[in-house]
């Protein structure tokens, strides 16, 4: 399972993780050695995140990521080559328009 997606605010690649408290936390998809959140993928494909501590430092199977709220920059221009999130990719049908067109044809 791929949990990677684009942030609707800034278009960057992000990952949904689940914290130890069971809350969802959005982090940057790319690991960052300066990050403060340890992330690993569990057996079901869920990304788990936690704060490393002196007692529980980053383990070999974990990677440091930055919480996306720290890097989200919605005001800046979208990264080159990445379509604006509001625009549907080529080949993807607008279902609202489709339903409108086919209504009453049953
Ligand atoms: Zn963002």
mmCIF file with all atom_site columns, C-alpha atoms and ligand atoms in Angstrom:
data_model
loop_
_atom_site.group_PDB
_atom_site.id
_atom_site.type_symbol
_atom_site.label_atom_id
_atom_site.label_alt_id
_atom_site.label_comp_id
_atom_site.label_asym_id
_atom_site.label_entity_id
_atom_site.label_seq_id
_atom_site.pdbx_PDB_ins_code
_atom_site.Cartn_x
_atom_site.Cartn_y
_atom_site.Cartn_z
_atom_site.occupancy
_atom_site.B_iso_or_equiv
_atom_site.pdbx_formal_charge
_atom_site.auth_seq_id
_atom_site.auth_comp_id
_atom_site.auth_asym_id
_atom_site.auth_atom_id
_atom_site.pdbx_PDB_model_num
ATOM   1   C  CA  . UNK A 1 1   ? 0.000   0.000  0.000   1.00 0.00 ? 1   UNK A CA  1
ATOM   2   C  CA  . UNK A 1 2   ? 1.264   3.446  -0.839  1.00 0.00 ? 2   UNK A CA  1
ATOM   3   C  CA  . UNK A 1 3   ? 0.282   6.140  1.598   1.00 0.00 ? 3   UNK A CA  1
ATOM   4   C  CA  . UNK A 1 4   ? 2.205   8.836  -0.254  1.00 0.00 ? 4   UNK A CA  1
ATOM   5   C  CA  . UNK A 1 5   ? 0.085   11.668 -1.559  1.00 0.00 ? 5   UNK A CA  1
ATOM   6   C  CA  . UNK A 1 6   ? 0.280   15.355 -2.339  1.00 0.00 ? 6   UNK A CA  1
ATOM   7   C  CA  . UNK A 1 7   ? -0.496  18.002 0.206   1.00 0.00 ? 7   UNK A CA  1
ATOM   8   C  CA  . UNK A 1 8   ? -3.592  19.859 -1.045  1.00 0.00 ? 8   UNK A CA  1
ATOM   9   C  CA  . UNK A 1 9   ? -2.135  23.104 0.310   1.00 0.00 ? 9   UNK A CA  1
ATOM   10  C  CA  . UNK A 1 10  ? 1.328   23.150 -1.278  1.00 0.00 ? 10  UNK A CA  1
ATOM   11  C  CA  . UNK A 1 11  ? 1.471   20.107 -3.578  1.00 0.00 ? 11  UNK A CA  1
ATOM   12  C  CA  . UNK A 1 12  ? 4.487   18.520 -1.895  1.00 0.00 ? 12  UNK A CA  1
ATOM   13  C  CA  . UNK A 1 13  ? 4.750   14.750 -1.429  1.00 0.00 ? 13  UNK A CA  1
ATOM   14  C  CA  . UNK A 1 14  ? 3.530   13.870 2.056   1.00 0.00 ? 14  UNK A CA  1
ATOM   15  C  CA  . UNK A 1 15  ? 2.767   10.772 4.108   1.00 0.00 ? 15  UNK A CA  1
ATOM   16  C  CA  . UNK A 1 16  ? -0.050  10.169 6.547   1.00 0.00 ? 16  UNK A CA  1
ATOM   17  C  CA  . UNK A 1 17  ? 1.292   8.525  9.666   1.00 0.00 ? 17  UNK A CA  1
ATOM   18  C  CA  . UNK A 1 18  ? -0.353  7.350  12.872  1.00 0.00 ? 18  UNK A CA  1
ATOM   19  C  CA  . UNK A 1 19  ? 1.210   8.499  16.123  1.00 0.00 ? 19  UNK A CA  1
ATOM   20  C  CA  . UNK A 1 20  ? 1.579   6.458  19.284  1.00 0.00 ? 20  UNK A CA  1
ATOM   21  C  CA  . UNK A 1 21  ? -1.490  8.267  20.582  1.00 0.00 ? 21  UNK A CA  1
ATOM   22  C  CA  . UNK A 1 22  ? -3.442  7.010  17.563  1.00 0.00 ? 22  UNK A CA  1
ATOM   23  C  CA  . UNK A 1 23  ? -3.655  10.431 15.954  1.00 0.00 ? 23  UNK A CA  1
ATOM   24  C  CA  . UNK A 1 24  ? -2.960  11.086 12.311  1.00 0.00 ? 24  UNK A CA  1
ATOM   25  C  CA  . UNK A 1 25  ? 0.150   13.131 11.562  1.00 0.00 ? 25  UNK A CA  1
ATOM   26  C  CA  . UNK A 1 26  ? 1.134   14.417 8.156   1.00 0.00 ? 26  UNK A CA  1
ATOM   27  C  CA  . UNK A 1 27  ? 4.885   14.305 7.510   1.00 0.00 ? 27  UNK A CA  1
ATOM   28  C  CA  . UNK A 1 28  ? 7.050   15.058 4.495   1.00 0.00 ? 28  UNK A CA  1
ATOM   29  C  CA  . UNK A 1 29  ? 7.345   11.959 2.316   1.00 0.00 ? 29  UNK A CA  1
ATOM   30  C  CA  . UNK A 1 30  ? 11.100  12.351 2.004   1.00 0.00 ? 30  UNK A CA  1
ATOM   31  C  CA  . UNK A 1 31  ? 13.153  11.476 5.093   1.00 0.00 ? 31  UNK A CA  1
ATOM   32  C  CA  . UNK A 1 32  ? 15.083  14.387 6.596   1.00 0.00 ? 32  UNK A CA  1
ATOM   33  C  CA  . UNK A 1 33  ? 17.977  13.899 9.035   1.00 0.00 ? 33  UNK A CA  1
ATOM   34  C  CA  . UNK A 1 34  ? 16.957  17.168 10.685  1.00 0.00 ? 34  UNK A CA  1
ATOM   35  C  CA  . UNK A 1 35  ? 13.432  15.906 11.292  1.00 0.00 ? 35  UNK A CA  1
ATOM   36  C  CA  . UNK A 1 36  ? 12.104  15.231 14.780  1.00 0.00 ? 36  UNK A CA  1
ATOM   37  C  CA  . UNK A 1 37  ? 9.665   12.450 13.972  1.00 0.00 ? 37  UNK A CA  1
ATOM   38  C  CA  . UNK A 1 38  ? 10.705  8.812  13.625  1.00 0.00 ? 38  UNK A CA  1
ATOM   39  C  CA  . UNK A 1 39  ? 8.655   6.983  10.991  1.00 0.00 ? 39  UNK A CA  1
ATOM   40  C  CA  . UNK A 1 40  ? 8.433   3.330  10.049  1.00 0.00 ? 40  UNK A CA  1
ATOM   41  C  CA  . UNK A 1 41  ? 5.974   1.192  8.119   1.00 0.00 ? 41  UNK A CA  1
ATOM   42  C  CA  . UNK A 1 42  ? 4.320   -1.583 10.089  1.00 0.00 ? 42  UNK A CA  1
ATOM   43  C  CA  . UNK A 1 43  ? 3.263   -5.008 8.824   1.00 0.00 ? 43  UNK A CA  1
ATOM   44  C  CA  . UNK A 1 44  ? -0.064  -3.752 7.544   1.00 0.00 ? 44  UNK A CA  1
ATOM   45  C  CA  . UNK A 1 45  ? 1.514   -0.950 5.515   1.00 0.00 ? 45  UNK A CA  1
ATOM   46  C  CA  . UNK A 1 46  ? 0.542   1.778  7.968   1.00 0.00 ? 46  UNK A CA  1
ATOM   47  C  CA  . UNK A 1 47  ? 3.146   4.446  8.598   1.00 0.00 ? 47  UNK A CA  1
ATOM   48  C  CA  . UNK A 1 48  ? 3.760   4.861  12.317  1.00 0.00 ? 48  UNK A CA  1
ATOM   49  C  CA  . UNK A 1 49  ? 5.350   7.963  13.780  1.00 0.00 ? 49  UNK A CA  1
ATOM   50  C  CA  . UNK A 1 50  ? 6.711   8.890  17.186  1.00 0.00 ? 50  UNK A CA  1
ATOM   51  C  CA  . UNK A 1 51  ? 9.002   11.351 18.886  1.00 0.00 ? 51  UNK A CA  1
ATOM   52  C  CA  . UNK A 1 52  ? 12.404  9.792  19.537  1.00 0.00 ? 52  UNK A CA  1
ATOM   53  C  CA  . UNK A 1 53  ? 13.659  10.300 23.098  1.00 0.00 ? 53  UNK A CA  1
ATOM   54  C  CA  . UNK A 1 54  ? 16.820  9.626  25.089  1.00 0.00 ? 54  UNK A CA  1
ATOM   55  C  CA  . UNK A 1 55  ? 15.284  6.361  26.287  1.00 0.00 ? 55  UNK A CA  1
ATOM   56  C  CA  . UNK A 1 56  ? 13.962  5.380  22.877  1.00 0.00 ? 56  UNK A CA  1
ATOM   57  C  CA  . UNK A 1 57  ? 16.258  6.801  20.194  1.00 0.00 ? 57  UNK A CA  1
ATOM   58  C  CA  . UNK A 1 58  ? 15.696  6.310  16.479  1.00 0.00 ? 58  UNK A CA  1
ATOM   59  C  CA  . UNK A 1 59  ? 15.820  2.610  15.637  1.00 0.00 ? 59  UNK A CA  1
ATOM   60  C  CA  . UNK A 1 60  ? 17.455  1.047  12.611  1.00 0.00 ? 60  UNK A CA  1
ATOM   61  C  CA  . UNK A 1 61  ? 14.126  0.516  10.887  1.00 0.00 ? 61  UNK A CA  1
ATOM   62  C  CA  . UNK A 1 62  ? 12.971  4.077  11.441  1.00 0.00 ? 62  UNK A CA  1
ATOM   63  C  CA  . UNK A 1 63  ? 13.701  7.193  9.420   1.00 0.00 ? 63  UNK A CA  1
ATOM   64  C  CA  . UNK A 1 64  ? 13.518  10.778 10.589  1.00 0.00 ? 64  UNK A CA  1
ATOM   65  C  CA  . UNK A 1 65  ? 10.935  12.922 8.858   1.00 0.00 ? 65  UNK A CA  1
ATOM   66  C  CA  . UNK A 1 66  ? 9.756   16.454 9.374   1.00 0.00 ? 66  UNK A CA  1
ATOM   67  C  CA  . UNK A 1 67  ? 6.135   17.059 10.312  1.00 0.00 ? 67  UNK A CA  1
ATOM   68  C  CA  . UNK A 1 68  ? 4.610   18.590 7.222   1.00 0.00 ? 68  UNK A CA  1
ATOM   69  C  CA  . UNK A 1 69  ? 3.136   21.528 9.122   1.00 0.00 ? 69  UNK A CA  1
ATOM   70  C  CA  . UNK A 1 70  ? 6.736   22.709 9.618   1.00 0.00 ? 70  UNK A CA  1
ATOM   71  C  CA  . UNK A 1 71  ? 7.474   22.761 5.897   1.00 0.00 ? 71  UNK A CA  1
ATOM   72  C  CA  . UNK A 1 72  ? 4.084   23.468 4.307   1.00 0.00 ? 72  UNK A CA  1
ATOM   73  C  CA  . UNK A 1 73  ? 4.317   26.654 2.288   1.00 0.00 ? 73  UNK A CA  1
ATOM   74  C  CA  . UNK A 1 74  ? 0.945   27.111 0.579   1.00 0.00 ? 74  UNK A CA  1
ATOM   75  C  CA  . UNK A 1 75  ? 1.675   30.726 -0.341  1.00 0.00 ? 75  UNK A CA  1
ATOM   76  C  CA  . UNK A 1 76  ? 4.632   29.893 -2.560  1.00 0.00 ? 76  UNK A CA  1
ATOM   77  C  CA  . UNK A 1 77  ? 4.393   28.837 -6.178  1.00 0.00 ? 77  UNK A CA  1
ATOM   78  C  CA  . UNK A 1 78  ? 3.847   25.135 -6.880  1.00 0.00 ? 78  UNK A CA  1
ATOM   79  C  CA  . UNK A 1 79  ? 7.015   23.158 -7.517  1.00 0.00 ? 79  UNK A CA  1
ATOM   80  C  CA  . UNK A 1 80  ? 7.982   22.934 -11.194 1.00 0.00 ? 80  UNK A CA  1
ATOM   81  C  CA  . UNK A 1 81  ? 6.397   20.055 -13.071 1.00 0.00 ? 81  UNK A CA  1
ATOM   82  C  CA  . UNK A 1 82  ? 3.756   19.473 -10.428 1.00 0.00 ? 82  UNK A CA  1
ATOM   83  C  CA  . UNK A 1 83  ? 0.195   20.301 -11.418 1.00 0.00 ? 83  UNK A CA  1
ATOM   84  C  CA  . UNK A 1 84  ? -1.829  22.508 -9.159  1.00 0.00 ? 84  UNK A CA  1
ATOM   85  C  CA  . UNK A 1 85  ? -3.842  20.233 -6.824  1.00 0.00 ? 85  UNK A CA  1
ATOM   86  C  CA  . UNK A 1 86  ? -7.189  21.674 -7.883  1.00 0.00 ? 86  UNK A CA  1
ATOM   87  C  CA  . UNK A 1 87  ? -6.679  20.655 -11.513 1.00 0.00 ? 87  UNK A CA  1
ATOM   88  C  CA  . UNK A 1 88  ? -7.697  17.135 -12.473 1.00 0.00 ? 88  UNK A CA  1
ATOM   89  C  CA  . UNK A 1 89  ? -4.909  15.114 -14.117 1.00 0.00 ? 89  UNK A CA  1
ATOM   90  C  CA  . UNK A 1 90  ? -5.301  14.351 -17.816 1.00 0.00 ? 90  UNK A CA  1
ATOM   91  C  CA  . UNK A 1 91  ? -7.559  11.360 -18.412 1.00 0.00 ? 91  UNK A CA  1
ATOM   92  C  CA  . UNK A 1 92  ? -9.400  11.690 -15.118 1.00 0.00 ? 92  UNK A CA  1
ATOM   93  C  CA  . UNK A 1 93  ? -13.094 12.269 -15.650 1.00 0.00 ? 93  UNK A CA  1
ATOM   94  C  CA  . UNK A 1 94  ? -14.974 14.939 -13.775 1.00 0.00 ? 94  UNK A CA  1
ATOM   95  C  CA  . UNK A 1 95  ? -17.615 12.752 -12.147 1.00 0.00 ? 95  UNK A CA  1
ATOM   96  C  CA  . UNK A 1 96  ? -19.916 15.649 -11.362 1.00 0.00 ? 96  UNK A CA  1
ATOM   97  C  CA  . UNK A 1 97  ? -20.095 16.598 -15.026 1.00 0.00 ? 97  UNK A CA  1
ATOM   98  C  CA  . UNK A 1 98  ? -20.510 12.932 -15.972 1.00 0.00 ? 98  UNK A CA  1
ATOM   99  C  CA  . UNK A 1 99  ? -23.479 12.458 -13.645 1.00 0.00 ? 99  UNK A CA  1
ATOM   100 C  CA  . UNK A 1 100 ? -25.061 15.642 -14.923 1.00 0.00 ? 100 UNK A CA  1
ATOM   101 C  CA  . UNK A 1 101 ? -24.767 14.391 -18.522 1.00 0.00 ? 101 UNK A CA  1
ATOM   102 C  CA  . UNK A 1 102 ? -26.214 10.934 -17.870 1.00 0.00 ? 102 UNK A CA  1
ATOM   103 C  CA  . UNK A 1 103 ? -29.041 11.933 -15.552 1.00 0.00 ? 103 UNK A CA  1
ATOM   104 C  CA  . UNK A 1 104 ? -32.498 10.976 -16.781 1.00 0.00 ? 104 UNK A CA  1
ATOM   105 C  CA  . UNK A 1 105 ? -31.262 8.348  -19.211 1.00 0.00 ? 105 UNK A CA  1
ATOM   106 C  CA  . UNK A 1 106 ? -32.315 5.293  -17.156 1.00 0.00 ? 106 UNK A CA  1
HETATM 107 ZN ZN1 . LIG B 2 .   ? 1.681   21.393 2.426   1.00 0.00 ? 1   LIG B ZN1 1
#
